[in-house]
Amino acid sequence: AEGGNAEAGKTKSATCAACHGADGNSVNPEWPKLAGQHPSYILKQLMNFKHDERVNPSMTPMAKPLSDADMADLAAYFSSQVKKAGEADQTKVALGEQIYKGGNNATGVAACAACHGPNGAGNPAANFPALNGQHVAYTKLQLHAFRKGERANDAGKMMRNIAAGMTDAEIEAVAEYIAGL
Ligand code: HEM
Ligand code: HEM
């Protein structure tokens, strides 16, 4: 994992575990599960927080003191953990599935599956993150942040352009669908 050492990462992860869980499965639904996420994506996010390209009051101070080696070790550790399945509100998944697999032609929303994969496993080679099983609240927060431009660390505005065309109801539905993937 980008040269990272998972054992060393485990030692360095004690403070992270308070929010992200000792097993990488956070309890608070506004804090992302990191278990099983691609190491290259975790590493990129930590670099982005450290260099103020992604801003969050909890994460910015955590990332600032990390060295490149620390970040690679933490990425290797969290990616090696096993993600727990999420739960979808079954009354909302039909619209969510439609958006996820087909997008919305009328409003120019691209299909999520094209980049994040039919099962939400992402694509490590392209640094498209895994989304499957993620907390509904966290996914919604990120889509709203991309839509408002408050999260702007997506190269080529890939996610900002997509979120810009989404309604609140579409965001809610796709977040539910993703949680159940
Ligand atoms: C987000 C790692 C400590 C709260 C993230 C992300 C990573 C990460 C990689 C991005 C996940 C994604 O994009 O899917 C770490 C590491 C930590 C640490 C390695 C220890 C060095 C903490 C602590 C807290 C926290 C102590 C709580 C006080 C959050 C929150 C987010 C986040 C709220 C989402 C930020 C947003 O909405 O943009 N963390 N974390 N993290 N982390 Fe941490
Ligand atoms: C990141 C959802 C379509 C490329 C994300 C994240 C979410 C998301 C929630 C943040 C993940 C996290 O913080 O852990 C969606 C949904 C889509 C969609 C619901 C369909 C409506 C796409 C498409 C592409 C794409 C079509 C490629 C053209 C990316 C990339 C990132 C990302 C590159 C990572 C940005 C970064 O480096 O921080 N997506 N996505 N997504 N998505 Fe999408």
CSV table of N, CA and C in Angstrom, one decimal, residues 85-167:
chain,number,residue,atom,x,y,z
A,85,ALA,N,-21.2,-4.1,7.0
A,85,ALA,CA,-22.2,-3.7,6.1
A,85,ALA,C,-23.1,-2.6,6.6
A,86,GLY,N,-23.6,-1.8,5.8
A,86,GLY,CA,-24.5,-0.7,6.2
A,86,GLY,C,-26.0,-1.1,6.0
A,87,GLU,N,-26.9,-0.2,6.3
A,87,GLU,CA,-28.3,-0.5,6.2
A,87,GLU,C,-29.0,0.6,5.4
A,88,ALA,N,-29.8,0.2,4.4
A,88,ALA,CA,-30.5,1.1,3.6
A,88,ALA,C,-32.0,1.2,4.0
A,89,ASP,N,-32.6,2.4,3.9
A,89,ASP,CA,-34.1,2.5,4.1
A,89,ASP,C,-34.7,2.1,2.8
A,90,GLN,N,-35.4,0.9,2.9
A,90,GLN,CA,-35.8,0.3,1.6
A,90,GLN,C,-36.9,1.1,0.9
A,91,THR,N,-37.5,2.1,1.6
A,91,THR,CA,-38.5,2.9,0.9
A,91,THR,C,-37.8,3.9,0.0
A,92,LYS,N,-36.5,4.1,0.1
A,92,LYS,CA,-35.8,5.1,-0.7
A,92,LYS,C,-34.9,4.6,-1.8
A,93,VAL,N,-34.7,3.3,-1.7
A,93,VAL,CA,-33.6,2.7,-2.6
A,93,VAL,C,-34.0,2.7,-4.1
A,94,ALA,N,-35.2,2.7,-4.4
A,94,ALA,CA,-35.6,2.6,-5.9
A,94,ALA,C,-35.1,3.8,-6.6
A,95,LEU,N,-35.3,5.0,-6.2
A,95,LEU,CA,-34.8,6.2,-6.8
A,95,LEU,C,-33.3,6.2,-6.7
A,96,GLY,N,-32.7,5.8,-5.6
A,96,GLY,CA,-31.3,5.7,-5.4
A,96,GLY,C,-30.6,4.8,-6.4
A,97,GLU,N,-31.2,3.7,-6.6
A,97,GLU,CA,-30.6,2.7,-7.6
A,97,GLU,C,-30.6,3.2,-9.0
A,98,GLN,N,-31.8,3.9,-9.3
A,98,GLN,CA,-31.9,4.5,-10.7
A,98,GLN,C,-30.8,5.5,-10.9
A,99,ILE,N,-30.6,6.4,-9.9
A,99,ILE,CA,-29.5,7.4,-10.1
A,99,ILE,C,-28.1,6.7,-10.1
A,100,TYR,N,-27.9,5.8,-9.2
A,100,TYR,CA,-26.6,5.2,-9.1
A,100,TYR,C,-26.2,4.5,-10.4
A,101,LYS,N,-27.2,3.8,-11.0
A,101,LYS,CA,-26.8,3.0,-12.2
A,101,LYS,C,-27.0,3.7,-13.5
A,102,GLY,N,-27.9,4.7,-13.5
A,102,GLY,CA,-28.2,5.4,-14.8
A,102,GLY,C,-28.1,6.9,-14.7
A,103,GLY,N,-27.8,7.5,-13.6
A,103,GLY,CA,-27.7,8.9,-13.5
A,103,GLY,C,-29.1,9.6,-13.8
A,104,ASN,N,-29.0,10.9,-14.2
A,104,ASN,CA,-30.2,11.6,-14.6
A,104,ASN,C,-29.9,12.4,-15.8
A,105,ASN,N,-30.3,11.8,-17.0
A,105,ASN,CA,-30.0,12.5,-18.2
A,105,ASN,C,-30.6,13.9,-18.3
A,106,ALA,N,-31.8,14.1,-17.8
A,106,ALA,CA,-32.4,15.4,-17.9
A,106,ALA,C,-31.6,16.5,-17.2
A,107,THR,N,-30.9,16.2,-16.1
A,107,THR,CA,-30.1,17.2,-15.4
A,107,THR,C,-28.6,17.0,-15.5
A,108,GLY,N,-28.2,16.1,-16.4
A,108,GLY,CA,-26.8,15.9,-16.6
A,108,GLY,C,-26.0,15.2,-15.5
A,109,VAL,N,-26.7,14.4,-14.7
A,109,VAL,CA,-26.0,13.7,-13.6
A,109,VAL,C,-25.5,12.4,-14.1
A,110,ALA,N,-24.2,12.2,-14.0
A,110,ALA,CA,-23.6,11.0,-14.6
A,110,ALA,C,-23.9,9.8,-13.6
A,111,ALA,N,-23.9,8.6,-14.2
A,111,ALA,CA,-24.1,7.4,-13.4
A,111,ALA,C,-22.9,7.2,-12.5
A,112,CYS,N,-23.2,7.0,-11.2
A,112,CYS,CA,-22.2,6.7,-10.2
A,112,CYS,C,-21.4,5.5,-10.5
A,113,ALA,N,-22.2,4.5,-11.0
A,113,ALA,CA,-21.6,3.1,-11.2
A,113,ALA,C,-20.4,3.2,-12.2
A,114,ALA,N,-20.4,4.2,-13.1
A,114,ALA,CA,-19.4,4.3,-14.1
A,114,ALA,C,-18.0,4.5,-13.5
A,115,CYS,N,-18.0,5.2,-12.4
A,115,CYS,CA,-16.7,5.4,-11.7
A,115,CYS,C,-16.6,4.6,-10.4
A,116,HIS,N,-17.6,4.5,-9.6
A,116,HIS,CA,-17.5,3.8,-8.3
A,116,HIS,C,-17.9,2.3,-8.4
A,117,GLY,N,-18.2,1.9,-9.6
A,117,GLY,CA,-18.4,0.4,-9.8
A,117,GLY,C,-19.8,0.0,-9.5
A,118,PRO,N,-20.3,-1.1,-10.1
A,118,PRO,CA,-21.7,-1.5,-9.9
A,118,PRO,C,-22.0,-1.9,-8.5
A,119,ASN,N,-21.0,-2.4,-7.7
A,119,ASN,CA,-21.1,-2.8,-6.3
A,119,ASN,C,-20.6,-1.7,-5.4
A,120,GLY,N,-20.2,-0.6,-5.9
A,120,GLY,CA,-19.6,0.5,-5.0
A,120,GLY,C,-18.3,0.2,-4.5
A,121,ALA,N,-17.5,-0.7,-5.1
A,121,ALA,CA,-16.2,-1.0,-4.7
A,121,ALA,C,-15.1,0.0,-5.1
A,122,GLY,N,-15.5,0.9,-6.0
A,122,GLY,CA,-14.6,1.9,-6.4
A,122,GLY,C,-13.6,1.3,-7.4
A,123,ASN,N,-12.5,2.1,-7.7
A,123,ASN,CA,-11.5,1.7,-8.6
A,123,ASN,C,-10.2,2.3,-8.2
A,124,PRO,N,-9.4,1.4,-7.5
A,124,PRO,CA,-8.1,2.0,-6.9
A,124,PRO,C,-7.1,2.5,-8.0
A,125,ALA,N,-7.1,2.0,-9.2
A,125,ALA,CA,-6.2,2.4,-10.2
A,125,ALA,C,-6.5,3.9,-10.5
A,126,ALA,N,-7.8,4.3,-10.5
A,126,ALA,CA,-8.1,5.6,-10.9
A,126,ALA,C,-8.4,6.5,-9.7
A,127,ASN,N,-8.2,5.9,-8.5
A,127,ASN,CA,-8.4,6.6,-7.2
A,127,ASN,C,-9.9,7.0,-7.0
A,128,PHE,N,-10.8,6.2,-7.5
A,128,PHE,CA,-12.2,6.4,-7.3
A,128,PHE,C,-12.5,5.6,-6.0
A,129,PRO,N,-13.0,6.2,-4.9
A,129,PRO,CA,-13.2,5.6,-3.6
A,129,PRO,C,-14.3,4.5,-3.6
A,130,ALA,N,-14.1,3.5,-2.7
A,130,ALA,CA,-15.2,2.6,-2.4
A,130,ALA,C,-16.3,3.4,-1.7
A,131,LEU,N,-17.5,3.2,-2.0
A,131,LEU,CA,-18.7,3.9,-1.3
A,131,LEU,C,-19.5,2.9,-0.5
A,132,ASN,N,-19.5,1.6,-0.9
A,132,ASN,CA,-20.5,0.6,-0.4
A,132,ASN,C,-20.5,0.5,1.1
A,133,GLY,N,-21.6,0.5,1.7
A,133,GLY,CA,-21.8,0.3,3.1
A,133,GLY,C,-21.5,1.5,4.0
A,134,GLN,N,-21.2,2.6,3.3
A,134,GLN,CA,-20.9,3.8,4.1
A,134,GLN,C,-22.1,4.4,4.8
A,135,HIS,N,-21.9,5.1,5.9
A,135,HIS,CA,-23.0,5.7,6.6
A,135,HIS,C,-23.8,6.7,5.7
A,136,VAL,N,-25.1,6.6,5.8
A,136,VAL,CA,-26.0,7.5,5.0
A,136,VAL,C,-25.7,9.0,5.3
A,137,ALA,N,-25.5,9.3,6.6
A,137,ALA,CA,-25.3,10.7,7.0
A,137,ALA,C,-24.0,11.2,6.4
A,138,TYR,N,-23.0,10.4,6.5
A,138,TYR,CA,-21.7,10.9,5.9
A,138,TYR,C,-21.7,11.1,4.4
A,139,THR,N,-22.3,10.1,3.7
A,139,THR,CA,-22.4,10.3,2.2
A,139,THR,C,-23.2,11.5,1.9
A,140,LYS,N,-24.3,11.7,2.6
A,140,LYS,CA,-25.1,12.9,2.3
A,140,LYS,C,-24.3,14.2,2.6
A,141,LEU,N,-23.6,14.2,3.7
A,141,LEU,CA,-22.8,15.4,4.0
A,141,LEU,C,-21.8,15.7,2.9
A,142,GLN,N,-21.1,14.6,2.3
A,142,GLN,CA,-20.1,14.9,1.3
A,142,GLN,C,-20.8,15.4,0.0
A,143,LEU,N,-21.9,14.8,-0.4
A,143,LEU,CA,-22.6,15.2,-1.6
A,143,LEU,C,-23.1,16.7,-1.5
A,144,HIS,N,-23.6,17.1,-0.3
A,144,HIS,CA,-24.0,18.5,-0.1
A,144,HIS,C,-22.7,19.4,-0.1
A,145,ALA,N,-21.6,18.9,0.5
A,145,ALA,CA,-20.4,19.7,0.5
A,145,ALA,C,-19.8,19.9,-0.9
A,146,PHE,N,-19.9,18.8,-1.8
A,146,PHE,CA,-19.5,19.0,-3.2
A,146,PHE,C,-20.4,20.0,-3.9
A,147,ARG,N,-21.7,19.8,-3.6
A,147,ARG,CA,-22.7,20.7,-4.3
A,147,ARG,C,-22.5,22.1,-4.0
A,148,LYS,N,-22.1,22.4,-2.8
A,148,LYS,CA,-21.9,23.8,-2.3
A,148,LYS,C,-20.5,24.3,-2.7
A,149,GLY,N,-19.6,23.3,-3.1
A,149,GLY,CA,-18.3,23.7,-3.4
A,149,GLY,C,-17.4,23.8,-2.2
A,150,GLU,N,-18.0,23.4,-1.0
A,150,GLU,CA,-17.2,23.5,0.2
A,150,GLU,C,-16.1,22.3,0.2
A,151,ARG,N,-16.4,21.2,-0.4
A,151,ARG,CA,-15.4,20.2,-0.6
A,151,ARG,C,-15.0,20.3,-2.1
A,152,ALA,N,-13.7,20.7,-2.3
A,152,ALA,CA,-13.2,21.0,-3.7
A,152,ALA,C,-11.9,20.3,-4.0
A,153,ASN,N,-11.7,19.1,-3.4
A,153,ASN,CA,-10.5,18.4,-3.6
A,153,ASN,C,-10.6,17.3,-4.7
A,154,ASP,N,-11.7,17.3,-5.5
A,154,ASP,CA,-11.9,16.4,-6.6
A,154,ASP,C,-11.3,16.9,-7.8
A,155,ALA,N,-10.3,16.2,-8.3
A,155,ALA,CA,-9.6,16.7,-9.5
A,155,ALA,C,-10.6,16.8,-10.7
A,156,GLY,N,-10.5,17.8,-11.5
A,156,GLY,CA,-11.4,18.0,-12.6
A,156,GLY,C,-12.8,18.3,-12.2
A,157,LYS,N,-13.1,18.6,-11.0
A,157,LYS,CA,-14.4,18.9,-10.5
A,157,LYS,C,-15.4,17.8,-10.7
A,158,MET,N,-14.8,16.5,-10.8
A,158,MET,CA,-15.7,15.4,-11.2
A,158,MET,C,-16.9,15.3,-10.3
A,159,MET,N,-16.7,15.4,-9.0
A,159,MET,CA,-17.8,15.3,-8.0
A,159,MET,C,-18.6,16.5,-7.9
A,160,ARG,N,-18.0,17.7,-8.0
A,160,ARG,CA,-18.7,19.0,-7.8
A,160,ARG,C,-19.7,19.1,-9.0
A,161,ASN,N,-19.3,18.7,-10.2
A,161,ASN,CA,-20.2,18.8,-11.4
A,161,ASN,C,-21.4,17.9,-11.2
A,162,ILE,N,-21.2,16.7,-10.7
A,162,ILE,CA,-22.3,15.8,-10.6
A,162,ILE,C,-23.2,16.2,-9.5
A,163,ALA,N,-22.7,16.6,-8.3
A,163,ALA,CA,-23.5,17.0,-7.2
A,163,ALA,C,-24.3,18.3,-7.5
A,164,ALA,N,-23.7,19.1,-8.3
A,164,ALA,CA,-24.4,20.4,-8.7
A,164,ALA,C,-25.8,20.1,-9.3
A,165,GLY,N,-25.9,19.0,-10.0
A,165,GLY,CA,-27.2,18.7,-10.7
A,165,GLY,C,-28.2,17.9,-9.9
A,166,MET,N,-27.8,17.6,-8.7
A,166,MET,CA,-28.6,16.7,-7.9
A,166,MET,C,-29.6,17.5,-6.9
A,167,THR,N,-30.8,16.9,-6.8
A,167,THR,CA,-31.8,17.5,-5.8
A,167,THR,C,-31.5,16.9,-4.4
